[in-house]
Short mmCIF file of C-alpha atoms in Angstrom, two decimals:
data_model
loop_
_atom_site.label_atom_id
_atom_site.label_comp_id
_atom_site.label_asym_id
_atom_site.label_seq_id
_atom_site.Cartn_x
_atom_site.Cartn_y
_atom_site.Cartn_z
CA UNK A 139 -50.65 -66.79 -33.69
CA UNK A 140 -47.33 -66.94 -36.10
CA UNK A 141 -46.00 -70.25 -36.82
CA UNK A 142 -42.66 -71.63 -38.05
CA UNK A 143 -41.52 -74.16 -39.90
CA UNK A 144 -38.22 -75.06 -38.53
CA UNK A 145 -38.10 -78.39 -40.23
CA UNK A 146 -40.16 -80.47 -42.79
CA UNK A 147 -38.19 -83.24 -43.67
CA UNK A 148 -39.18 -86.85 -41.97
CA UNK A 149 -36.33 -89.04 -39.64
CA UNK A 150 -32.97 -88.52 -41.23
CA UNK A 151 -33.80 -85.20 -42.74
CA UNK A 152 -33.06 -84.32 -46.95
CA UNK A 153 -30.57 -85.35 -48.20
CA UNK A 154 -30.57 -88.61 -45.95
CA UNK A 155 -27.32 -89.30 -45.05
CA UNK A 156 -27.17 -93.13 -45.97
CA UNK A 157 -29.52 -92.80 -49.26
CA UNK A 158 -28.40 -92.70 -53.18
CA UNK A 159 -31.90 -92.51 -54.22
CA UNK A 160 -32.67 -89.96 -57.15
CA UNK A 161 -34.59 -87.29 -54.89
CA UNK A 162 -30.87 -87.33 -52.58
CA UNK A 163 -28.53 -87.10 -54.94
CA UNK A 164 -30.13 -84.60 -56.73
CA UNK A 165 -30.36 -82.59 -53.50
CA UNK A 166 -26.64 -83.30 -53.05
CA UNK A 167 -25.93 -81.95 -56.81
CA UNK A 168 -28.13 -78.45 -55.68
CA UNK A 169 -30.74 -79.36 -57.95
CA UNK A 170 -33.48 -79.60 -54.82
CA UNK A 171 -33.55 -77.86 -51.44
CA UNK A 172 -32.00 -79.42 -48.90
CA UNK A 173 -34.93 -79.89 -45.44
CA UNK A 174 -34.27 -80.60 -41.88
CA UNK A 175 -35.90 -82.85 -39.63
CA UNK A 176 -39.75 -82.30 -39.02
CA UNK A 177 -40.00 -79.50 -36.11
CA UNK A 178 -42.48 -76.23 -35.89
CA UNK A 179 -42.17 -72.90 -33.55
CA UNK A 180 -45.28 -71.25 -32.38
CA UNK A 181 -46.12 -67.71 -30.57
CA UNK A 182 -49.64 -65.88 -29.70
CA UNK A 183 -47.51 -62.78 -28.46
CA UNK A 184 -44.35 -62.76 -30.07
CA UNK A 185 -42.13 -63.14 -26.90
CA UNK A 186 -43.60 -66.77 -25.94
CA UNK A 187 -42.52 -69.42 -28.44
CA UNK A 188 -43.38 -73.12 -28.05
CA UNK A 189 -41.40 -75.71 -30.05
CA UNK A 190 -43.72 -78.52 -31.79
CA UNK A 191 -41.19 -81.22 -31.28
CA UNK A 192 -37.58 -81.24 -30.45
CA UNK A 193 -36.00 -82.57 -33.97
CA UNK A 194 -32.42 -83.65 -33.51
CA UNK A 195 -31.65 -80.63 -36.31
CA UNK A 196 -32.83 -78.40 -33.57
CA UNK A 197 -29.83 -76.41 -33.00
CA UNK A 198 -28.97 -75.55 -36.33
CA UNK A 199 -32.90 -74.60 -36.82
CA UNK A 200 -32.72 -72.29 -33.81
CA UNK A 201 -29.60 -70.58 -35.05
CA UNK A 202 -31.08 -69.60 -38.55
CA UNK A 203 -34.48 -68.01 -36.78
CA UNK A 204 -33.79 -65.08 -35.37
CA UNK A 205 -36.95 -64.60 -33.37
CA UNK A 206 -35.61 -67.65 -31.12
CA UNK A 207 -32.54 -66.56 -30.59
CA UNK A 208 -31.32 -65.87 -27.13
CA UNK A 209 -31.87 -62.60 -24.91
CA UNK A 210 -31.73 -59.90 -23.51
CA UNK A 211 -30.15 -61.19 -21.17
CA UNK A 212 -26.77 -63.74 -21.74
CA UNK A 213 -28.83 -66.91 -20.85
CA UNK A 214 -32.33 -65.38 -21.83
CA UNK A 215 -34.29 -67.47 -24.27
CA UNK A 216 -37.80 -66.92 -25.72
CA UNK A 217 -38.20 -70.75 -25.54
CA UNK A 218 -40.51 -71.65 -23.03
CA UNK A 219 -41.22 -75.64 -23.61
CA UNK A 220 -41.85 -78.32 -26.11
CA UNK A 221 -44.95 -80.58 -27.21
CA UNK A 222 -44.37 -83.81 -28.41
CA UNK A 223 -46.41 -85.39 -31.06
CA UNK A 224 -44.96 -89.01 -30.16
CA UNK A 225 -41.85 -90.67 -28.78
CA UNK A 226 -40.03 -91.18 -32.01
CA UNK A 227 -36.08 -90.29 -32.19
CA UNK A 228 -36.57 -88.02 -34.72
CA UNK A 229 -39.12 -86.07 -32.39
CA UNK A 230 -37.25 -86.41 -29.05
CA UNK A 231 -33.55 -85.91 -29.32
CA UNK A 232 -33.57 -82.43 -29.68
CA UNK A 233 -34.29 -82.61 -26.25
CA UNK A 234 -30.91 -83.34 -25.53
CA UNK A 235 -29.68 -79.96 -26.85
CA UNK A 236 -32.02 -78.01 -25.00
CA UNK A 237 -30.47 -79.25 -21.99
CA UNK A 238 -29.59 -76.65 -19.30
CA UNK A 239 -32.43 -74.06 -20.14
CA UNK A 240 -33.94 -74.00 -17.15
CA UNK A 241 -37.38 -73.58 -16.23
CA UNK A 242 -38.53 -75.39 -19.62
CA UNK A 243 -42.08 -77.29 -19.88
CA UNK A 244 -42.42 -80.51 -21.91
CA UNK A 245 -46.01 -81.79 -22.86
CA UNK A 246 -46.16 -85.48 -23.96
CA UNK A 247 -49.02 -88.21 -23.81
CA UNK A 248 -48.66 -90.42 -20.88
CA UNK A 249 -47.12 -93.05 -22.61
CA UNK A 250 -44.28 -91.17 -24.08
CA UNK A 251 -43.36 -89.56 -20.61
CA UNK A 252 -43.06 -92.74 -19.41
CA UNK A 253 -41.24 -94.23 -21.78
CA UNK A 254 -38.88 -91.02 -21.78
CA UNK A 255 -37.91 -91.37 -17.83
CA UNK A 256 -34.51 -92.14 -18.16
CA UNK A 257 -33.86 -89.33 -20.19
CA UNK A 258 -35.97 -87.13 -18.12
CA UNK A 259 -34.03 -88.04 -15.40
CA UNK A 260 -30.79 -87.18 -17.14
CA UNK A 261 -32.60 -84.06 -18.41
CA UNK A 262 -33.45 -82.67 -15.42
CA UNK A 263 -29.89 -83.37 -13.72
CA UNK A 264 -28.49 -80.29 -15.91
CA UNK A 265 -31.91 -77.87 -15.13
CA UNK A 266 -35.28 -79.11 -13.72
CA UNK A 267 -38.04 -79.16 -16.19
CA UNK A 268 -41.76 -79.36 -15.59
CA UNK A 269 -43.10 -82.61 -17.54
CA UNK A 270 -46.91 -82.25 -18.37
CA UNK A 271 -49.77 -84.87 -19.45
CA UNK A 272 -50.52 -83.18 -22.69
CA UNK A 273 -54.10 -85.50 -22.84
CA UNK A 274 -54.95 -83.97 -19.39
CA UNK A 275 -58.50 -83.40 -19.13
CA UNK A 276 -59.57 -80.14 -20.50
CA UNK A 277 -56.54 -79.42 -22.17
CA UNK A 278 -54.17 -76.47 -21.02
CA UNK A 279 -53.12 -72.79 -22.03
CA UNK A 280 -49.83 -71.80 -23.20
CA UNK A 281 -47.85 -68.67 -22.21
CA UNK A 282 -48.67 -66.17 -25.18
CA UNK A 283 -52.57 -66.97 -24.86
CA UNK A 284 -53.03 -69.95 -26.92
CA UNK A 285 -55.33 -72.96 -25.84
CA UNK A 286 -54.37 -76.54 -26.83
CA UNK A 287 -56.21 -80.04 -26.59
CA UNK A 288 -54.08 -83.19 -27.69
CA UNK A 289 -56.06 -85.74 -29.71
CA UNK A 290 -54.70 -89.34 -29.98
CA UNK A 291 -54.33 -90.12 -33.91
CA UNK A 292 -52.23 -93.51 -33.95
CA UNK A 293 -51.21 -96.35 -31.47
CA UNK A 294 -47.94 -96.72 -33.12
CA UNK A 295 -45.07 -96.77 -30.64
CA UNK A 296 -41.49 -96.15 -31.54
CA UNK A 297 -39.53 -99.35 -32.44
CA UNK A 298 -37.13 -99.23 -29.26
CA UNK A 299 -40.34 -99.95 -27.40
CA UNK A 300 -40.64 -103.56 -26.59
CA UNK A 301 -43.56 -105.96 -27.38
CA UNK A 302 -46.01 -105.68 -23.92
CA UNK A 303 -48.96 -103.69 -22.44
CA UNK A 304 -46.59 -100.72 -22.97
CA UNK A 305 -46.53 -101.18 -26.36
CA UNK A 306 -50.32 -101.81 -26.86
CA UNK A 307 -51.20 -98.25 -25.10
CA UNK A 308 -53.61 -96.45 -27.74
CA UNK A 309 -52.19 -92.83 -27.03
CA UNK A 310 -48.47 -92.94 -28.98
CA UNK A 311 -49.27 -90.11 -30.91
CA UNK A 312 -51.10 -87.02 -30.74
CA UNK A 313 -52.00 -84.39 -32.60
CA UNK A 314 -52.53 -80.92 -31.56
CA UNK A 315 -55.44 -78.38 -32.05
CA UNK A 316 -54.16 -74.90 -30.96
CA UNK A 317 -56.48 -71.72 -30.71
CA UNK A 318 -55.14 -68.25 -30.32
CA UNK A 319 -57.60 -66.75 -27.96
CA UNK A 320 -56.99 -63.01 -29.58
CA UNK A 321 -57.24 -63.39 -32.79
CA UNK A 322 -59.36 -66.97 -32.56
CA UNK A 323 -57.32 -68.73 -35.41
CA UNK A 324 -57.17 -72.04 -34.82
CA UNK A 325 -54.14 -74.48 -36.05
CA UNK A 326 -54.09 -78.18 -36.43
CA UNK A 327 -50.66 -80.04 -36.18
CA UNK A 328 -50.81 -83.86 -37.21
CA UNK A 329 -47.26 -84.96 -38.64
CA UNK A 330 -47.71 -88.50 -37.92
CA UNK A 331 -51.10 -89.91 -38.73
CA UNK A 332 -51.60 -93.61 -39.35
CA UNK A 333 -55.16 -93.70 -40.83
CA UNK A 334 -57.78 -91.41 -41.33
CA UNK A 335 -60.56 -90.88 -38.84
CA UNK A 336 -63.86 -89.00 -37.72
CA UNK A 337 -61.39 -87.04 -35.08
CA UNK A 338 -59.25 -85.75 -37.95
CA UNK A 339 -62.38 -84.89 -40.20
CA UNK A 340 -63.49 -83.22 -37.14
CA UNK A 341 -60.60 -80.98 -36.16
CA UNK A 342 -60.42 -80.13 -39.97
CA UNK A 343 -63.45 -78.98 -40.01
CA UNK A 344 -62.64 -76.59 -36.80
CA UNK A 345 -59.23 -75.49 -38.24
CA UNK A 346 -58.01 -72.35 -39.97
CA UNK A 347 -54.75 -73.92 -41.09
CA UNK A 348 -53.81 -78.01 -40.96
CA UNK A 349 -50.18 -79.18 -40.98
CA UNK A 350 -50.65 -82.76 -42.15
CA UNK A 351 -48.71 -86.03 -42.49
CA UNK A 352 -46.94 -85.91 -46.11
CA UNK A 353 -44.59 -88.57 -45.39
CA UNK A 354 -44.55 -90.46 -48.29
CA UNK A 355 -46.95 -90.29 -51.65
CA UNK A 356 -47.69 -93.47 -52.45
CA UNK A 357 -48.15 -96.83 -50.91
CA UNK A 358 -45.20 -98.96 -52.24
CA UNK A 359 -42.81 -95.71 -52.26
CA UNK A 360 -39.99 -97.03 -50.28
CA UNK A 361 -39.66 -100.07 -51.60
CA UNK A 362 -39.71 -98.84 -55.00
CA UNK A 363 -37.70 -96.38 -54.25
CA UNK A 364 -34.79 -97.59 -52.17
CA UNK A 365 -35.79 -101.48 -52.58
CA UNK A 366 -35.22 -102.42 -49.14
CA UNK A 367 -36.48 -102.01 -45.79
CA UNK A 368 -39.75 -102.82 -44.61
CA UNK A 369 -41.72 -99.98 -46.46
CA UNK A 370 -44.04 -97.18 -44.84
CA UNK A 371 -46.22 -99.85 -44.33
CA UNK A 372 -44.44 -100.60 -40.93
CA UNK A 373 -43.79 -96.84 -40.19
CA UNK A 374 -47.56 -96.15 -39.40
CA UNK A 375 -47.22 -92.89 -42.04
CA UNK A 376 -50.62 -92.78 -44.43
CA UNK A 377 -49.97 -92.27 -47.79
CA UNK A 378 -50.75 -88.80 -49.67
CA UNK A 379 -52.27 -90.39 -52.67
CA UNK A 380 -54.94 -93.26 -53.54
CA UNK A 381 -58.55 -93.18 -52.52
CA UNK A 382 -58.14 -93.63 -48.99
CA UNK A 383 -54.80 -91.26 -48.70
CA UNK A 384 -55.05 -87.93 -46.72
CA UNK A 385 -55.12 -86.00 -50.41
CA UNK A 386 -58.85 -87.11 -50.38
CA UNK A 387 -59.19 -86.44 -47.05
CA UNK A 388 -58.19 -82.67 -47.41
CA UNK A 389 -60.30 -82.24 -50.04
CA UNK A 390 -63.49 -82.34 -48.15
CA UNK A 391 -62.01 -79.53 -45.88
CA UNK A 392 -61.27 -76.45 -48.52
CA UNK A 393 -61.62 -73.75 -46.08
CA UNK A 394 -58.39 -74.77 -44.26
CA UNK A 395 -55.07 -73.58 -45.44
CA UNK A 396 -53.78 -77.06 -46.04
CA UNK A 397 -49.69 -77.51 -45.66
CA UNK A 398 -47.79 -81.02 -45.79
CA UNK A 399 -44.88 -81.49 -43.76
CA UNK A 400 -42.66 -84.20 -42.29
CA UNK A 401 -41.69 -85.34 -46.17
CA UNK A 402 -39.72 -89.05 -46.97
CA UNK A 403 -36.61 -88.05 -48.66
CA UNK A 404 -38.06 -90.79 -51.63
CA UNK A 405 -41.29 -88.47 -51.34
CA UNK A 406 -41.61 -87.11 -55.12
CA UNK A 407 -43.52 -84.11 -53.02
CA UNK A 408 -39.42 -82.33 -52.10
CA UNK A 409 -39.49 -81.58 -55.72
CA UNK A 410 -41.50 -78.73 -56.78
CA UNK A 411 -41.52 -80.09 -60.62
CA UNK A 412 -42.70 -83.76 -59.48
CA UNK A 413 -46.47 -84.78 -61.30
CA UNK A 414 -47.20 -85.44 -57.75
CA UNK A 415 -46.02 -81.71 -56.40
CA UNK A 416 -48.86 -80.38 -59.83
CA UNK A 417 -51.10 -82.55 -58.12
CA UNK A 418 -51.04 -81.72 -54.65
CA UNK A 419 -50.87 -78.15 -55.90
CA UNK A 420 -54.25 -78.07 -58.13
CA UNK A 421 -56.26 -79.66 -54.95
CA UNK A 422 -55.10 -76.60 -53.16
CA UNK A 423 -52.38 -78.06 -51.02
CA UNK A 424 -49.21 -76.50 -50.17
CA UNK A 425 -45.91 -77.67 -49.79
CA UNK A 426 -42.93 -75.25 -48.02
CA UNK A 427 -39.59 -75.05 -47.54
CA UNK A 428 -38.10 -74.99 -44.31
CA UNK A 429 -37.86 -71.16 -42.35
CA UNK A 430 -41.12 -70.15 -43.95
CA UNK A 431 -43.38 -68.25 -40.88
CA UNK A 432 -47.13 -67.52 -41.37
CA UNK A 433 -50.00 -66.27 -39.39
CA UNK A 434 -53.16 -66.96 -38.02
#
């Protein structure tokens, strides 16, 4: 199985557009890497590739990966569908661009296809996609030879989702345990994760590589940060650090290879001289830059 990391940024990307914090204008000055919006690629056979959300950078992350580019063929494309972690914007309007492919498959928790029907219906107006119930019983196989079960991780919904029953559904967000049935490498992908659980510890435990939730360090970062907003509190994102973050949660699983993604642009994590970068780094936890591919 290779993987790539088309993205790694969290909603609004690094630089944010609208933000003077420190961590942004440095990474206007070219002092820190710039990141994209939060979005992964994935293959068992090299010809097959599955998108890990749609990120509304999506197009610009396509064009600088030349293994997704299009052909042989004028209209060929090795992209054969998209799983969705959740219903967020910053997950889902990729979409959008991908219009027209035709023949694409889009797995989503039942709650997020429903919620996504208007678009789907727009969607499907330009070329007919196949939308699938990524918590379907058993799970399902990919083209390429990879196996995939969806595990709900947080009840969150997005915030154009009004108060109701709708709302209140448990299965928001997913993550995703993929196996490559060659090779037998398995990878966990959790970018939104609201609290720690006996699931998570579980499909740690199983994994040969976890892509975790890193979307902000501490628990008052925002407001510290930018001094305004609601803080993560409200965005359902659990915090790296303290005793209950996901830092001590990775550390009871050291046989993983152990990446953060989906970083805050006020996340000290984007830059690689931070205390808290030293820190993540001496418990054996990586942080990468966008384009990076590895292997399972």
């Amino acid at each position: 199985m290779r993987v790539v990391l088309l993205g790694t940024a969290a909603g609004g990307g690094f630089p944010q557009w609208n933000c003077a914090c420190a961590l942004c204008a440095a990474a206007r000055d070219g002092k820190l890497p710039s990141r994209t919006q939060e979005c992964a690629a994935l293959t068992g056979n090299g010809r097959d590739w599955w998108l890990l959300n749609a990120s509304p950078d999506i197009r610009a992350q396509l064009t600088a990966t030349a293994m997704l580019w299009p052909g042989p063929g004028p209209r060929e494309t090795p992209v054969r569908g998209v799983l969705l972690t959740d219903g967020e914007a910053d997950h889902v309007t990729g979409l959008t661009v991908l219009r027209g492919a035709p023949d694409l498959k889009v797995y989503a928790a039942p709650p997020v296809r429903t919620v996504l029907a208007p678009a789907r219906g727009v969607l499907d107006r330009y070329a007919p996609w196949e939308w699938a119930d990524s918590l379907a019983d058993g799970g399902f196989v990919l083209s390429g030879g990879l196996v995939v079960t969806a595990h709900p991780v947080s009840a969150k919904a997005p915030k154009y989702v009004p108060a109701g029953p709708a709302a209140a559904d448990g299965r928001w967000v997913t993550a995703y345990r993929v196996e490559d049935l060659a090779t037998g490498g398995v990878l966990l992908y959790a970018p939104c994760v609201g609290a720690w659980s006996d699931t998570l510890d579980q499909l740690c435990a199983e994994a040969d590589c976890v892509l975790l939730d890193g979307t902000v360090f501490t628990a008052d970062e925002m407001g510290t940060a930018v001094r305004s907003g609601p803080g993560q509190a409200a965005m359902g994102h659990l915090p790296v650090s303290g005793p209950h973050g996901s830092l001590a949660a990775l550390a009871r699983h050291p046989r993983a290879r152990r990446i953060y993604t989906h970083l805050n642009d006020t996340n000290p994590l984007v830059d690689s001289a931070s205390r808290a970068r030293a820190q993540v780094a001496e418990a054996g936890i990586e942080v990468l830059p966008d384009g990076i591919e590895f292997a399972l």
